[in-house]
Amino acid sequence: MRAQIQRATIDAKSASQITVVAIASLLIILAGCGGGGGGDGGSVPARSGLPDALTFLEPITIVKGEVYETARSVVDFRGGFQSQLVATLDCSTSGNFTPTPFREVLWRNLANGKTGRATSAIGCVNTGTIFGVGVKARWWTGFIYLEFGANIFQFDVLENGTVIGRSTITVWRTDGQPPSVSFAHPAPESSAAALDGRVLVLFSEAMRETSLDVADLVISTLDGTIVPGLHRYDPKHFTWTFEPNAPLSANTSYRVLLRKSVEDEFLSGGLEADVEWQFATGSVNDTVAPSVAGQWPAAPCACSPPTTRILLESNEPLDPSSVVATTMTLTDSQQNAVAGRTVYLGRILEFVPDMPLTPNETYTVRAAGLADLVGNIVADPVSWQFTVDEGRVSGTWHELAALPFGMSGELASDGTDVYALANGSAASLTPGFRSFRYQAAAAEWQPLAELSRSSSADSRISPSVIWDGSELIVFGGFGGTGGLQRDGGRYDPINDSWEYLAGEWWDSSRTSSPIIRGIGAHSTIWTGDRMLIWGGLYADVGGDIKINRGWVYNPVIDSWTITGPEPTLSGTFDLLPNPNAPRPRSNHAAVWTGTEMLVWGGTDEFEVPLADGGRYDLATDTWQPLSPVDAPSAMAVARAAWTGDRMLIWSGGLGNGAELAGETMRRVLLTAYDPATDAWQPSATGWEPAFLDGTEFFTIWTGTEVIAVGTPAGEPEVSLLRKLAAYVYDPTTDRWRAGAEFSV
């Protein structure tokens, strides 16, 4: 099948582009031009006597008998009629502009049964100098959703309600991602594998079975002796199992090689690289049945949302062939079975209900007949109960008027109105800060005065933006062309005026006067009377570096001071690190306690996530480390909120859950830090939201709760359909609740 697929690229248009195409750029097909029609692909035979009906102009790679391939979730079709289907028109005189009645193109996606239609215009051709040379016909239809795999589109041309021609086109939708190995057994570097054990590989998606050659999964001793055995692929559970013909040797090391040439079912390609690992056997066979290592929702949890996942974790891999419909069941309090399916994830089974569960209802999970890879069966069924909570806040979204330009990513509020800066790409049209204020009373954005300097285009992305009680302070960030910005301004809302901040960052009388440098990806907090920025990227003499220095801006005297001990600069004017502060980083979380700045997470100079932080005393200009006991795991993306006595650190739940098969079933990532005791306390909540990896999310402290907002997981086409999801955390009850989604 692979050889029959010809790769191409679909460029599905945005809604605005489609409007332009539909109105102004429909292609014209001249009668008599000839050209191949859309082939039937051999899948849907045309009616007897029906010719191929259409010439396809978009996608341009579609020709008769071939398959079009794309990783997008939607497709456009555009083209015209073949000449033999165009009605005869009288084009003998230039006054004849009357077209024939519209002809219809009806399409049906045989993969999902969805249908639609396009209309066409037929008329005489007028080139401006020659009239009546032929007829023209055009049609267009777009934003047609694709299922994964083969989508066979049947196009019928109707004239007066009668089908007069038919074409079929096959569009193959890939998932756009190469496959990967999400679980392997025996685990890499394990030292006591059973002698009668099997090797199992769980793929992240369905694989094309014909690509899984026995030479692609090789088990051998370290001296290269290949172990013979039986290969078996389970397409329902994406697992490839190898069973040796004879027991493995005791206390022996083995190597497993999975070649990258294996391919997924959706033709997105093979593995990114060969997967290779080693394990060592023990001295006994596996005669012990698996045991339960974890379950979710945890009994007797009464905080599960209606969309909760039901998970059962074993201490060893389960046999995929034992995962049948009766293995894991869910019933309500009246013993009614809940319809759903069971998903195999290696050591974890997940039951996915077909519909959301009922609030305030108690459910029973039952799993029976669980077996490991060599057939040891759990004798007694596993069973537990949990209760569903409504878990939804009563708040509502209010849509704001659109900004004239895109926002820079940072906002500030004076308690009533909201201030926003235009981003670099938009604001770079003219030099200077382009800023706006949203007045809640008027429900509109109002442009503010511009801060501009003829020698500098000050547009920027993600600068420091702080409200100091009477003025808006802006500093640093990334310019419209990506460079780090080295200045800032203060906005006076009473006089609608800006002025530049002082240019010196610290007292230069004690050291060589430095060149003012730019900064970005740093943290910014307001201490009550000063702005404190710390860490991030710094435009040093030799290039951008990550730093662990901070600067304090005093708006009363319009001056900067640098934090940390002298010297601050090297002999070559490079910024020296602070030996007492946490290591350099960017994109970290920071809060102000009233007396100290608390910092956590971020990424180091090699973009490695960090699992440490510190507390900074502004009065003494000193740092102390935060306790590592029960501290959060490394977080490249972290958000923090100060509740008045604790710092809440959260990663957005990114990567949380059973998709990381083989790890802890449920990792609660919200953690609270108490500076009074220098102690961390993980959240004991049962359910925690999780955003997609790469999601831009942020948190807001309302005074009693934390609101987290971001793009929700599971959006099939973020570029076409985008939503905001809100979640609310109450630290008093240690509970999350979901809010309504909002389409943007």
PDB file of N, CA and C in Angstrom, residues 574-622:
ATOM      1  N   ASP A 574      32.093  42.382  30.776  1.00  0.00           N
ATOM      2  CA  ASP A 574      31.048  41.363  30.814  1.00  0.00           C
ATOM      3  C   ASP A 574      30.387  41.374  32.183  1.00  0.00           C
ATOM      4  N   LEU A 575      29.086  41.094  32.207  1.00  0.00           N
ATOM      5  CA  LEU A 575      28.372  41.038  33.472  1.00  0.00           C
ATOM      6  C   LEU A 575      28.764  39.770  34.225  1.00  0.00           C
ATOM      7  N   LEU A 576      29.171  39.909  35.468  1.00  0.00           N
ATOM      8  CA  LEU A 576      29.568  38.766  36.279  1.00  0.00           C
ATOM      9  C   LEU A 576      28.356  38.199  37.012  1.00  0.00           C
ATOM     10  N   PRO A 577      28.281  36.859  37.200  1.00  0.00           N
ATOM     11  CA  PRO A 577      27.150  36.276  37.919  1.00  0.00           C
ATOM     12  C   PRO A 577      27.211  36.601  39.406  1.00  0.00           C
ATOM     13  N   ASN A 578      26.075  36.485  40.042  1.00  0.00           N
ATOM     14  CA  ASN A 578      25.995  36.646  41.488  1.00  0.00           C
ATOM     15  C   ASN A 578      26.318  35.292  42.125  1.00  0.00           C
ATOM     16  N   PRO A 579      27.429  35.158  42.856  1.00  0.00           N
ATOM     17  CA  PRO A 579      27.818  33.849  43.402  1.00  0.00           C
ATOM     18  C   PRO A 579      26.874  33.341  44.469  1.00  0.00           C
ATOM     19  N   ASN A 580      26.033  34.194  45.020  1.00  0.00           N
ATOM     20  CA  ASN A 580      25.150  33.792  46.123  1.00  0.00           C
ATOM     21  C   ASN A 580      23.721  33.494  45.668  1.00  0.00           C
ATOM     22  N   ALA A 581      23.388  33.791  44.412  1.00  0.00           N
ATOM     23  CA  ALA A 581      22.022  33.636  43.916  1.00  0.00           C
ATOM     24  C   ALA A 581      21.835  32.267  43.266  1.00  0.00           C
ATOM     25  N   PRO A 582      20.601  31.841  43.041  1.00  0.00           N
ATOM     26  CA  PRO A 582      20.372  30.618  42.264  1.00  0.00           C
ATOM     27  C   PRO A 582      21.019  30.744  40.893  1.00  0.00           C
ATOM     28  N   ARG A 583      21.305  29.620  40.275  1.00  0.00           N
ATOM     29  CA  ARG A 583      22.007  29.640  38.991  1.00  0.00           C
ATOM     30  C   ARG A 583      21.200  30.397  37.933  1.00  0.00           C
ATOM     31  N   PRO A 584      21.857  30.914  36.901  1.00  0.00           N
ATOM     32  CA  PRO A 584      21.169  31.686  35.861  1.00  0.00           C
ATOM     33  C   PRO A 584      20.045  30.890  35.209  1.00  0.00           C
ATOM     34  N   ARG A 585      19.003  31.606  34.818  1.00  0.00           N
ATOM     35  CA  ARG A 585      17.836  30.952  34.227  1.00  0.00           C
ATOM     36  C   ARG A 585      16.948  31.990  33.538  1.00  0.00           C
ATOM     37  N   SER A 586      15.973  31.467  32.791  1.00  0.00           N
ATOM     38  CA  SER A 586      14.951  32.318  32.178  1.00  0.00           C
ATOM     39  C   SER A 586      13.607  31.620  32.290  1.00  0.00           C
ATOM     40  N   ASN A 587      12.540  32.388  32.078  1.00  0.00           N
ATOM     41  CA  ASN A 587      11.167  31.869  32.113  1.00  0.00           C
ATOM     42  C   ASN A 587      10.837  31.157  33.421  1.00  0.00           C
ATOM     43  N   HIS A 588      11.355  31.668  34.510  1.00  0.00           N
ATOM     44  CA  HIS A 588      11.107  31.115  35.827  1.00  0.00           C
ATOM     45  C   HIS A 588       9.872  31.771  36.433  1.00  0.00           C
ATOM     46  N   ALA A 589       9.408  31.225  37.543  1.00  0.00           N
ATOM     47  CA  ALA A 589       8.288  31.799  38.285  1.00  0.00           C
ATOM     48  C   ALA A 589       8.828  32.607  39.452  1.00  0.00           C
ATOM     49  N   ALA A 590       8.159  33.726  39.771  1.00  0.00           N
ATOM     50  CA  ALA A 590       8.595  34.573  40.880  1.00  0.00           C
ATOM     51  C   ALA A 590       7.392  35.251  41.513  1.00  0.00           C
ATOM     52  N   VAL A 591       7.426  35.383  42.849  1.00  0.00           N
ATOM     53  CA  VAL A 591       6.376  36.094  43.587  1.00  0.00           C
ATOM     54  C   VAL A 591       7.038  36.972  44.643  1.00  0.00           C
ATOM     55  N   TRP A 592       6.276  37.942  45.123  1.00  0.00           N
ATOM     56  CA  TRP A 592       6.727  38.830  46.200  1.00  0.00           C
ATOM     57  C   TRP A 592       5.878  38.550  47.430  1.00  0.00           C
ATOM     58  N   THR A 593       6.545  38.267  48.548  1.00  0.00           N
ATOM     59  CA  THR A 593       5.837  37.897  49.773  1.00  0.00           C
ATOM     60  C   THR A 593       5.487  39.098  50.637  1.00  0.00           C
ATOM     61  N   GLY A 594       6.042  40.241  50.333  1.00  0.00           N
ATOM     62  CA  GLY A 594       5.925  41.422  51.181  1.00  0.00           C
ATOM     63  C   GLY A 594       7.277  41.832  51.726  1.00  0.00           C
ATOM     64  N   THR A 595       8.173  40.835  51.844  1.00  0.00           N
ATOM     65  CA  THR A 595       9.540  41.114  52.293  1.00  0.00           C
ATOM     66  C   THR A 595      10.585  40.428  51.426  1.00  0.00           C
ATOM     67  N   GLU A 596      10.182  39.387  50.697  1.00  0.00           N
ATOM     68  CA  GLU A 596      11.139  38.612  49.911  1.00  0.00           C
ATOM     69  C   GLU A 596      10.569  38.308  48.525  1.00  0.00           C
ATOM     70  N   MET A 597      11.487  38.048  47.580  1.00  0.00           N
ATOM     71  CA  MET A 597      11.124  37.502  46.282  1.00  0.00           C
ATOM     72  C   MET A 597      11.441  36.013  46.297  1.00  0.00           C
ATOM     73  N   LEU A 598      10.462  35.178  45.943  1.00  0.00           N
ATOM     74  CA  LEU A 598      10.657  33.740  45.832  1.00  0.00           C
ATOM     75  C   LEU A 598      10.725  33.379  44.355  1.00  0.00           C
ATOM     76  N   VAL A 599      11.727  32.579  43.981  1.00  0.00           N
ATOM     77  CA  VAL A 599      11.970  32.208  42.583  1.00  0.00           C
ATOM     78  C   VAL A 599      12.003  30.692  42.480  1.00  0.00           C
ATOM     79  N   TRP A 600      11.423  30.152  41.392  1.00  0.00           N
ATOM     80  CA  TRP A 600      11.461  28.696  41.200  1.00  0.00           C
ATOM     81  C   TRP A 600      11.423  28.352  39.714  1.00  0.00           C
ATOM     82  N   GLY A 601      12.149  27.254  39.349  1.00  0.00           N
ATOM     83  CA  GLY A 601      12.049  26.645  38.025  1.00  0.00           C
ATOM     84  C   GLY A 601      12.688  27.452  36.925  1.00  0.00           C
ATOM     85  N   GLY A 602      12.155  27.278  35.710  1.00  0.00           N
ATOM     86  CA  GLY A 602      12.734  27.886  34.522  1.00  0.00           C
ATOM     87  C   GLY A 602      13.690  26.932  33.824  1.00  0.00           C
ATOM     88  N   THR A 603      14.468  27.462  32.894  1.00  0.00           N
ATOM     89  CA  THR A 603      15.453  26.658  32.167  1.00  0.00           C
ATOM     90  C   THR A 603      16.826  27.313  32.248  1.00  0.00           C
ATOM     91  N   ASP A 604      17.870  26.456  32.246  1.00  0.00           N
ATOM     92  CA  ASP A 604      19.232  26.971  32.352  1.00  0.00           C
ATOM     93  C   ASP A 604      19.765  27.357  30.979  1.00  0.00           C
ATOM     94  N   GLU A 605      21.072  27.606  30.889  1.00  0.00           N
ATOM     95  CA  GLU A 605      21.660  28.075  29.630  1.00  0.00           C
ATOM     96  C   GLU A 605      21.567  27.050  28.512  1.00  0.00           C
ATOM     97  N   PHE A 606      21.356  25.757  28.868  1.00  0.00           N
ATOM     98  CA  PHE A 606      21.217  24.703  27.864  1.00  0.00           C
ATOM     99  C   PHE A 606      19.750  24.329  27.639  1.00  0.00           C
ATOM    100  N   GLU A 607      18.836  25.153  28.149  1.00  0.00           N
ATOM    101  CA  GLU A 607      17.395  24.955  28.049  1.00  0.00           C
ATOM    102  C   GLU A 607      16.927  23.704  28.784  1.00  0.00           C
ATOM    103  N   VAL A 608      17.670  23.303  29.799  1.00  0.00           N
ATOM    104  CA  VAL A 608      17.284  22.165  30.631  1.00  0.00           C
ATOM    105  C   VAL A 608      16.387  22.674  31.761  1.00  0.00           C
ATOM    106  N   PRO A 609      15.223  22.054  31.982  1.00  0.00           N
ATOM    107  CA  PRO A 609      14.343  22.499  33.073  1.00  0.00           C
ATOM    108  C   PRO A 609      15.023  22.380  34.432  1.00  0.00           C
ATOM    109  N   LEU A 610      14.730  23.328  35.308  1.00  0.00           N
ATOM    110  CA  LEU A 610      15.369  23.393  36.613  1.00  0.00           C
ATOM    111  C   LEU A 610      14.382  23.038  37.717  1.00  0.00           C
ATOM    112  N   ALA A 611      14.899  22.395  38.756  1.00  0.00           N
ATOM    113  CA  ALA A 611      14.091  22.001  39.915  1.00  0.00           C
ATOM    114  C   ALA A 611      14.668  22.611  41.179  1.00  0.00           C
ATOM    115  N   ASP A 612      14.965  23.893  41.115  1.00  0.00           N
ATOM    116  CA  ASP A 612      15.474  24.573  42.301  1.00  0.00           C
ATOM    117  C   ASP A 612      15.038  26.033  42.262  1.00  0.00           C
ATOM    118  N   GLY A 613      15.376  26.779  43.288  1.00  0.00           N
ATOM    119  CA  GLY A 613      15.012  28.181  43.373  1.00  0.00           C
ATOM    120  C   GLY A 613      15.655  28.833  44.571  1.00  0.00           C
ATOM    121  N   GLY A 614      15.186  29.998  44.909  1.00  0.00           N
ATOM    122  CA  GLY A 614      15.774  30.722  46.028  1.00  0.00           C
ATOM    123  C   GLY A 614      14.834  31.801  46.535  1.00  0.00           C
ATOM    124  N   ARG A 615      15.207  32.404  47.677  1.00  0.00           N
ATOM    125  CA  ARG A 615      14.448  33.505  48.268  1.00  0.00           C
ATOM    126  C   ARG A 615      15.391  34.681  48.458  1.00  0.00           C
ATOM    127  N   TYR A 616      14.949  35.846  47.974  1.00  0.00           N
ATOM    128  CA  TYR A 616      15.797  37.032  47.957  1.00  0.00           C
ATOM    129  C   TYR A 616      15.233  38.074  48.916  1.00  0.00           C
ATOM    130  N   ASP A 617      16.099  38.544  49.823  1.00  0.00           N
ATOM    131  CA  ASP A 617      15.746  39.590  50.781  1.00  0.00           C
ATOM    132  C   ASP A 617      16.240  40.914  50.225  1.00  0.00           C
ATOM    133  N   LEU A 618      15.295  41.762  49.805  1.00  0.00           N
ATOM    134  CA  LEU A 618      15.672  43.027  49.180  1.00  0.00           C
ATOM    135  C   LEU A 618      16.380  43.947  50.167  1.00  0.00           C
ATOM    136  N   ALA A 619      15.964  43.924  51.431  1.00  0.00           N
ATOM    137  CA  ALA A 619      16.547  44.842  52.415  1.00  0.00           C
ATOM    138  C   ALA A 619      18.023  44.559  52.656  1.00  0.00           C
ATOM    139  N   THR A 620      18.408  43.286  52.661  1.00  0.00           N
ATOM    140  CA  THR A 620      19.808  42.912  52.931  1.00  0.00           C
ATOM    141  C   THR A 620      20.564  42.516  51.676  1.00  0.00           C
ATOM    142  N   ASP A 621      19.869  42.470  50.525  1.00  0.00           N
ATOM    143  CA  ASP A 621      20.490  42.066  49.266  1.00  0.00           C
ATOM    144  C   ASP A 621      21.160  40.694  49.409  1.00  0.00           C
ATOM    145  N   THR A 622      20.426  39.731  49.976  1.00  0.00           N
ATOM    146  CA  THR A 622      20.982  38.391  50.196  1.00  0.00           C
ATOM    147  C   THR A 622      20.011  37.328  49.698  1.00  0.00           C
TER     148      THR A 622
END
